[in-house]
Amino acid sequence: MQFNIQPTLENEQVILYPLKEEDFEVLYQVASDPLVWEQHPNKDRWKRDVFQTFFDGALQSKGAFKIVHKETGEVMGSTRIYDYNPEDNSILIGYTFYGRKYWGKGLNQSVKKMMLDYLFQYVSAVHFHIGAQNIRSQIAISRLGAQKASEQEVAYFGEKPKLNFVYVIEKEQYSV
């Protein structure tokens, strides 16, 4: 099945725009805060050169997004859709980060729900890579009904592999 893994998606709170090369500086302004990365697998992504590698991988994935707050127009962070698997009709969401001013406001849940609503038109399962130390994201994804399915070493673009937990939401269990 062919579908676009990098559409523009919009709801009442946010717009997800396909990530472009010219988005580096505005996204780096969000990413340059060390506290954004404290629970992520690579805690050094706040450094410009490390973030540049992360950003380059995002562009090459052809499934990365810039997350924009609809009311203010501010860039909030980024997320990705990647690794469509036709054998089990599944896809992954991951590499998500937000600026701290957007934490705890329900915006991540809003973004993930919008992505899931879109993806479940095409796939039967959505998986999430979440760093083993990223308790905040593990709690957030569990609130959407995801279940921990496995643990996996994930080789990030230009970085050493890190332990991730793999969470899954099956289309049949997903409630809109």
PDB file of C-alpha atoms in Angstrom:
ATOM      1  CA  MET A   1       0.000   0.000   0.000  1.00  0.00           C
ATOM      2  CA  GLN A   2       1.342   3.383  -0.924  1.00  0.00           C
ATOM      3  CA  PHE A   3       0.616   6.323   1.340  1.00  0.00           C
ATOM      4  CA  ASN A   4       2.357   9.550   2.210  1.00  0.00           C
ATOM      5  CA  ILE A   5       4.390   9.286   5.414  1.00  0.00           C
ATOM      6  CA  GLN A   6       5.031  13.027   5.392  1.00  0.00           C
ATOM      7  CA  PRO A   7       1.713  14.807   4.814  1.00  0.00           C
ATOM      8  CA  THR A   8       0.816  18.144   6.343  1.00  0.00           C
ATOM      9  CA  LEU A   9      -1.439  17.292   9.299  1.00  0.00           C
ATOM     10  CA  GLU A  10      -3.518  19.778  11.249  1.00  0.00           C
ATOM     11  CA  ASN A  11      -5.895  19.820  14.186  1.00  0.00           C
ATOM     12  CA  GLU A  12      -7.297  22.571  16.402  1.00  0.00           C
ATOM     13  CA  GLN A  13      -3.975  22.999  18.296  1.00  0.00           C
ATOM     14  CA  VAL A  14      -1.045  22.188  16.012  1.00  0.00           C
ATOM     15  CA  ILE A  15       0.130  21.821  12.426  1.00  0.00           C
ATOM     16  CA  LEU A  16       2.699  19.242  11.374  1.00  0.00           C
ATOM     17  CA  TYR A  17       4.664  20.448   8.369  1.00  0.00           C
ATOM     18  CA  PRO A  18       7.097  18.249   6.444  1.00  0.00           C
ATOM     19  CA  LEU A  19      10.571  19.127   7.742  1.00  0.00           C
ATOM     20  CA  LYS A  20      12.749  21.105   5.318  1.00  0.00           C
ATOM     21  CA  GLU A  21      16.421  21.987   5.289  1.00  0.00           C
ATOM     22  CA  GLU A  22      15.642  25.647   5.962  1.00  0.00           C
ATOM     23  CA  ASP A  23      13.943  24.658   9.266  1.00  0.00           C
ATOM     24  CA  PHE A  24      17.290  23.919  10.955  1.00  0.00           C
ATOM     25  CA  GLU A  25      17.827  27.213  12.783  1.00  0.00           C
ATOM     26  CA  VAL A  26      14.304  27.599  14.141  1.00  0.00           C
ATOM     27  CA  LEU A  27      14.221  23.962  15.251  1.00  0.00           C
ATOM     28  CA  TYR A  28      17.681  24.202  16.786  1.00  0.00           C
ATOM     29  CA  GLN A  29      16.434  27.104  18.922  1.00  0.00           C
ATOM     30  CA  VAL A  30      14.062  24.593  20.546  1.00  0.00           C
ATOM     31  CA  ALA A  31      16.611  21.750  20.604  1.00  0.00           C
ATOM     32  CA  SER A  32      19.473  23.780  22.113  1.00  0.00           C
ATOM     33  CA  ASP A  33      18.043  23.424  25.641  1.00  0.00           C
ATOM     34  CA  PRO A  34      19.924  20.557  27.398  1.00  0.00           C
ATOM     35  CA  LEU A  35      16.884  19.768  29.557  1.00  0.00           C
ATOM     36  CA  VAL A  36      14.866  18.832  26.444  1.00  0.00           C
ATOM     37  CA  TRP A  37      17.195  15.853  25.965  1.00  0.00           C
ATOM     38  CA  GLU A  38      17.830  14.751  29.565  1.00  0.00           C
ATOM     39  CA  GLN A  39      15.692  11.589  29.232  1.00  0.00           C
ATOM     40  CA  HIS A  40      16.350  10.922  25.536  1.00  0.00           C
ATOM     41  CA  PRO A  41      18.790   8.222  24.412  1.00  0.00           C
ATOM     42  CA  ASN A  42      21.344  10.818  23.256  1.00  0.00           C
ATOM     43  CA  LYS A  43      21.566  13.509  25.882  1.00  0.00           C
ATOM     44  CA  ASP A  44      23.996  15.606  23.783  1.00  0.00           C
ATOM     45  CA  ARG A  45      21.561  16.541  21.032  1.00  0.00           C
ATOM     46  CA  TRP A  46      21.421  20.068  22.426  1.00  0.00           C
ATOM     47  CA  LYS A  47      24.936  20.568  21.007  1.00  0.00           C
ATOM     48  CA  ARG A  48      24.816  22.122  17.542  1.00  0.00           C
ATOM     49  CA  ASP A  49      26.997  19.499  15.786  1.00  0.00           C
ATOM     50  CA  VAL A  50      25.144  16.578  17.390  1.00  0.00           C
ATOM     51  CA  PHE A  51      21.788  18.146  16.563  1.00  0.00           C
ATOM     52  CA  GLN A  52      22.961  18.713  12.984  1.00  0.00           C
ATOM     53  CA  THR A  53      23.478  14.933  12.656  1.00  0.00           C
ATOM     54  CA  PHE A  54      20.039  14.318  14.184  1.00  0.00           C
ATOM     55  CA  PHE A  55      18.503  16.874  11.795  1.00  0.00           C
ATOM     56  CA  ASP A  56      20.275  15.369   8.765  1.00  0.00           C
ATOM     57  CA  GLY A  57      18.852  11.963   9.697  1.00  0.00           C
ATOM     58  CA  ALA A  58      15.406  13.525  10.013  1.00  0.00           C
ATOM     59  CA  LEU A  59      15.624  14.982   6.508  1.00  0.00           C
ATOM     60  CA  GLN A  60      16.884  11.706   5.053  1.00  0.00           C
ATOM     61  CA  SER A  61      14.013   9.787   6.677  1.00  0.00           C
ATOM     62  CA  LYS A  62      11.529  11.683   4.464  1.00  0.00           C
ATOM     63  CA  GLY A  63       9.005  11.288   7.296  1.00  0.00           C
ATOM     64  CA  ALA A  64      10.038  14.049   9.712  1.00  0.00           C
ATOM     65  CA  PHE A  65       7.884  16.973  10.785  1.00  0.00           C
ATOM     66  CA  LYS A  66       8.210  20.428  12.270  1.00  0.00           C
ATOM     67  CA  ILE A  67       5.487  20.829  14.907  1.00  0.00           C
ATOM     68  CA  VAL A  68       3.984  24.335  14.936  1.00  0.00           C
ATOM     69  CA  HIS A  69       1.614  25.762  17.530  1.00  0.00           C
ATOM     70  CA  LYS A  70      -1.434  26.835  15.545  1.00  0.00           C
ATOM     71  CA  GLU A  71      -2.359  29.850  17.668  1.00  0.00           C
ATOM     72  CA  THR A  72       1.113  31.385  18.062  1.00  0.00           C
ATOM     73  CA  GLY A  73       2.921  30.062  14.977  1.00  0.00           C
ATOM     74  CA  GLU A  74       5.845  29.032  17.185  1.00  0.00           C
ATOM     75  CA  VAL A  75       7.879  25.921  16.391  1.00  0.00           C
ATOM     76  CA  MET A  76       7.294  23.509  19.282  1.00  0.00           C
ATOM     77  CA  GLY A  77       9.498  20.578  18.278  1.00  0.00           C
ATOM     78  CA  SER A  78       9.671  17.685  15.866  1.00  0.00           C
ATOM     79  CA  THR A  79       8.514  14.098  15.325  1.00  0.00           C
ATOM     80  CA  ARG A  80       8.843  11.373  12.664  1.00  0.00           C
ATOM     81  CA  ILE A  81       6.956   8.616  10.910  1.00  0.00           C
ATOM     82  CA  TYR A  82       9.303   5.922   9.585  1.00  0.00           C
ATOM     83  CA  ASP A  83      10.022   2.261   8.779  1.00  0.00           C
ATOM     84  CA  TYR A  84       6.808   1.122   7.138  1.00  0.00           C
ATOM     85  CA  ASN A  85       6.730  -2.685   7.303  1.00  0.00           C
ATOM     86  CA  PRO A  86       4.416  -4.165   4.637  1.00  0.00           C
ATOM     87  CA  GLU A  87       4.754  -7.717   6.044  1.00  0.00           C
ATOM     88  CA  ASP A  88       2.955  -6.879   9.275  1.00  0.00           C
ATOM     89  CA  ASN A  89       1.325  -3.669   7.979  1.00  0.00           C
ATOM     90  CA  SER A  90       2.932  -1.510  10.660  1.00  0.00           C
ATOM     91  CA  ILE A  91       4.882   1.719  10.925  1.00  0.00           C
ATOM     92  CA  LEU A  92       6.866   3.587  13.581  1.00  0.00           C
ATOM     93  CA  ILE A  93       6.535   6.980  15.247  1.00  0.00           C
ATOM     94  CA  GLY A  94       9.503   8.343  17.158  1.00  0.00           C
ATOM     95  CA  TYR A  95      12.304  10.885  17.466  1.00  0.00           C
ATOM     96  CA  THR A  96       9.819  13.263  19.089  1.00  0.00           C
ATOM     97  CA  PHE A  97      10.908  16.234  21.143  1.00  0.00           C
ATOM     98  CA  TYR A  98       9.257  19.431  22.354  1.00  0.00           C
ATOM     99  CA  GLY A  99      10.474  22.666  23.864  1.00  0.00           C
ATOM    100  CA  ARG A 100       9.918  22.742  27.622  1.00  0.00           C
ATOM    101  CA  LYS A 101       7.295  25.486  27.436  1.00  0.00           C
ATOM    102  CA  TYR A 102       5.017  22.923  25.726  1.00  0.00           C
ATOM    103  CA  TRP A 103       5.442  20.137  28.270  1.00  0.00           C
ATOM    104  CA  GLY A 104       2.457  19.134  30.378  1.00  0.00           C
ATOM    105  CA  LYS A 105      -0.149  20.887  28.228  1.00  0.00           C
ATOM    106  CA  GLY A 106      -1.572  17.848  26.405  1.00  0.00           C
ATOM    107  CA  LEU A 107      -0.018  18.897  23.105  1.00  0.00           C
ATOM    108  CA  ASN A 108       2.015  15.704  22.643  1.00  0.00           C
ATOM    109  CA  GLN A 109      -1.135  13.646  23.114  1.00  0.00           C
ATOM    110  CA  SER A 110      -2.924  15.842  20.584  1.00  0.00           C
ATOM    111  CA  VAL A 111      -0.096  15.387  18.046  1.00  0.00           C
ATOM    112  CA  LYS A 112       0.126  11.623  18.546  1.00  0.00           C
ATOM    113  CA  LYS A 113      -3.646  11.211  18.274  1.00  0.00           C
ATOM    114  CA  MET A 114      -3.662  13.160  15.018  1.00  0.00           C
ATOM    115  CA  MET A 115      -0.825  11.012  13.654  1.00  0.00           C
ATOM    116  CA  LEU A 116      -2.554   7.805  14.745  1.00  0.00           C
ATOM    117  CA  ASP A 117      -5.870   8.870  13.209  1.00  0.00           C
ATOM    118  CA  TYR A 118      -4.047   9.421   9.925  1.00  0.00           C
ATOM    119  CA  LEU A 119      -1.905   6.263  10.028  1.00  0.00           C
ATOM    120  CA  PHE A 120      -4.715   3.882  10.990  1.00  0.00           C
ATOM    121  CA  GLN A 121      -6.314   4.647   7.639  1.00  0.00           C
ATOM    122  CA  TYR A 122      -3.414   2.666   6.128  1.00  0.00           C
ATOM    123  CA  VAL A 123      -1.807   0.354   8.712  1.00  0.00           C
ATOM    124  CA  SER A 124      -2.980  -2.080  11.353  1.00  0.00           C
ATOM    125  CA  ALA A 125      -0.324  -1.312  13.997  1.00  0.00           C
ATOM    126  CA  VAL A 126       1.814   1.646  15.023  1.00  0.00           C
ATOM    127  CA  HIS A 127       5.016   1.086  16.976  1.00  0.00           C
ATOM    128  CA  PHE A 128       6.948   3.651  19.001  1.00  0.00           C
ATOM    129  CA  HIS A 129      10.654   3.657  19.845  1.00  0.00           C
ATOM    130  CA  ILE A 130      11.087   5.230  23.273  1.00  0.00           C
ATOM    131  CA  GLY A 131      14.418   5.467  25.056  1.00  0.00           C
ATOM    132  CA  ALA A 132      14.699   3.089  27.993  1.00  0.00           C
ATOM    133  CA  GLN A 133      15.444   6.039  30.315  1.00  0.00           C
ATOM    134  CA  ASN A 134      12.667   8.250  28.932  1.00  0.00           C
ATOM    135  CA  ILE A 135      10.067   7.750  31.653  1.00  0.00           C
ATOM    136  CA  ARG A 136       8.178  10.907  30.644  1.00  0.00           C
ATOM    137  CA  SER A 137       7.548   9.579  27.110  1.00  0.00           C
ATOM    138  CA  GLN A 138       6.757   6.071  28.335  1.00  0.00           C
ATOM    139  CA  ILE A 139       4.001   7.466  30.554  1.00  0.00           C
ATOM    140  CA  ALA A 140       2.702   9.722  27.764  1.00  0.00           C
ATOM    141  CA  ILE A 141       2.433   6.915  25.222  1.00  0.00           C
ATOM    142  CA  SER A 142       0.786   4.588  27.743  1.00  0.00           C
ATOM    143  CA  ARG A 143      -1.943   7.205  28.206  1.00  0.00           C
ATOM    144  CA  LEU A 144      -2.801   6.730  24.533  1.00  0.00           C
ATOM    145  CA  GLY A 145      -3.242   2.988  25.068  1.00  0.00           C
ATOM    146  CA  ALA A 146       0.157   1.791  23.844  1.00  0.00           C
ATOM    147  CA  GLN A 147       1.553  -1.362  25.409  1.00  0.00           C
ATOM    148  CA  LYS A 148       5.225  -2.182  25.862  1.00  0.00           C
ATOM    149  CA  ALA A 149       5.973  -4.998  23.413  1.00  0.00           C
ATOM    150  CA  SER A 150       9.743  -5.440  23.534  1.00  0.00           C
ATOM    151  CA  GLU A 151      13.160  -3.948  24.111  1.00  0.00           C
ATOM    152  CA  GLN A 152      15.482  -3.222  21.202  1.00  0.00           C
ATOM    153  CA  GLU A 153      18.859  -1.652  20.500  1.00  0.00           C
ATOM    154  CA  VAL A 154      18.155   1.135  18.017  1.00  0.00           C
ATOM    155  CA  ALA A 155      20.915   2.443  15.765  1.00  0.00           C
ATOM    156  CA  TYR A 156      20.213   6.137  15.411  1.00  0.00           C
ATOM    157  CA  PHE A 157      21.507   7.951  12.326  1.00  0.00           C
ATOM    158  CA  GLY A 158      25.123   8.925  13.008  1.00  0.00           C
ATOM    159  CA  GLU A 159      24.926   7.811  16.660  1.00  0.00           C
ATOM    160  CA  LYS A 160      25.710   4.691  18.624  1.00  0.00           C
ATOM    161  CA  PRO A 161      22.863   2.210  19.222  1.00  0.00           C
ATOM    162  CA  LYS A 162      20.857   2.777  22.396  1.00  0.00           C
ATOM    163  CA  LEU A 163      18.366   0.637  24.290  1.00  0.00           C
ATOM    164  CA  ASN A 164      14.765   1.520  23.466  1.00  0.00           C
ATOM    165  CA  PHE A 165      11.457   0.131  24.566  1.00  0.00           C
ATOM    166  CA  VAL A 166       9.101  -0.663  21.722  1.00  0.00           C
ATOM    167  CA  TYR A 167       5.479   0.219  22.397  1.00  0.00           C
ATOM    168  CA  VAL A 168       2.611  -0.721  20.101  1.00  0.00           C
ATOM    169  CA  ILE A 169      -0.971   0.341  19.467  1.00  0.00           C
ATOM    170  CA  GLU A 170      -3.056  -2.013  17.343  1.00  0.00           C
ATOM    171  CA  LYS A 171      -5.771  -0.528  15.161  1.00  0.00           C
ATOM    172  CA  GLU A 172      -8.426  -2.788  16.753  1.00  0.00           C
ATOM    173  CA  GLN A 173      -7.578  -1.511  20.259  1.00  0.00           C
ATOM    174  CA  TYR A 174      -7.260   2.137  19.273  1.00  0.00           C
ATOM    175  CA  SER A 175     -10.167   4.274  20.404  1.00  0.00           C
ATOM    176  CA  VAL A 176     -10.719   7.518  18.565  1.00  0.00           C
TER     177      VAL A 176
END
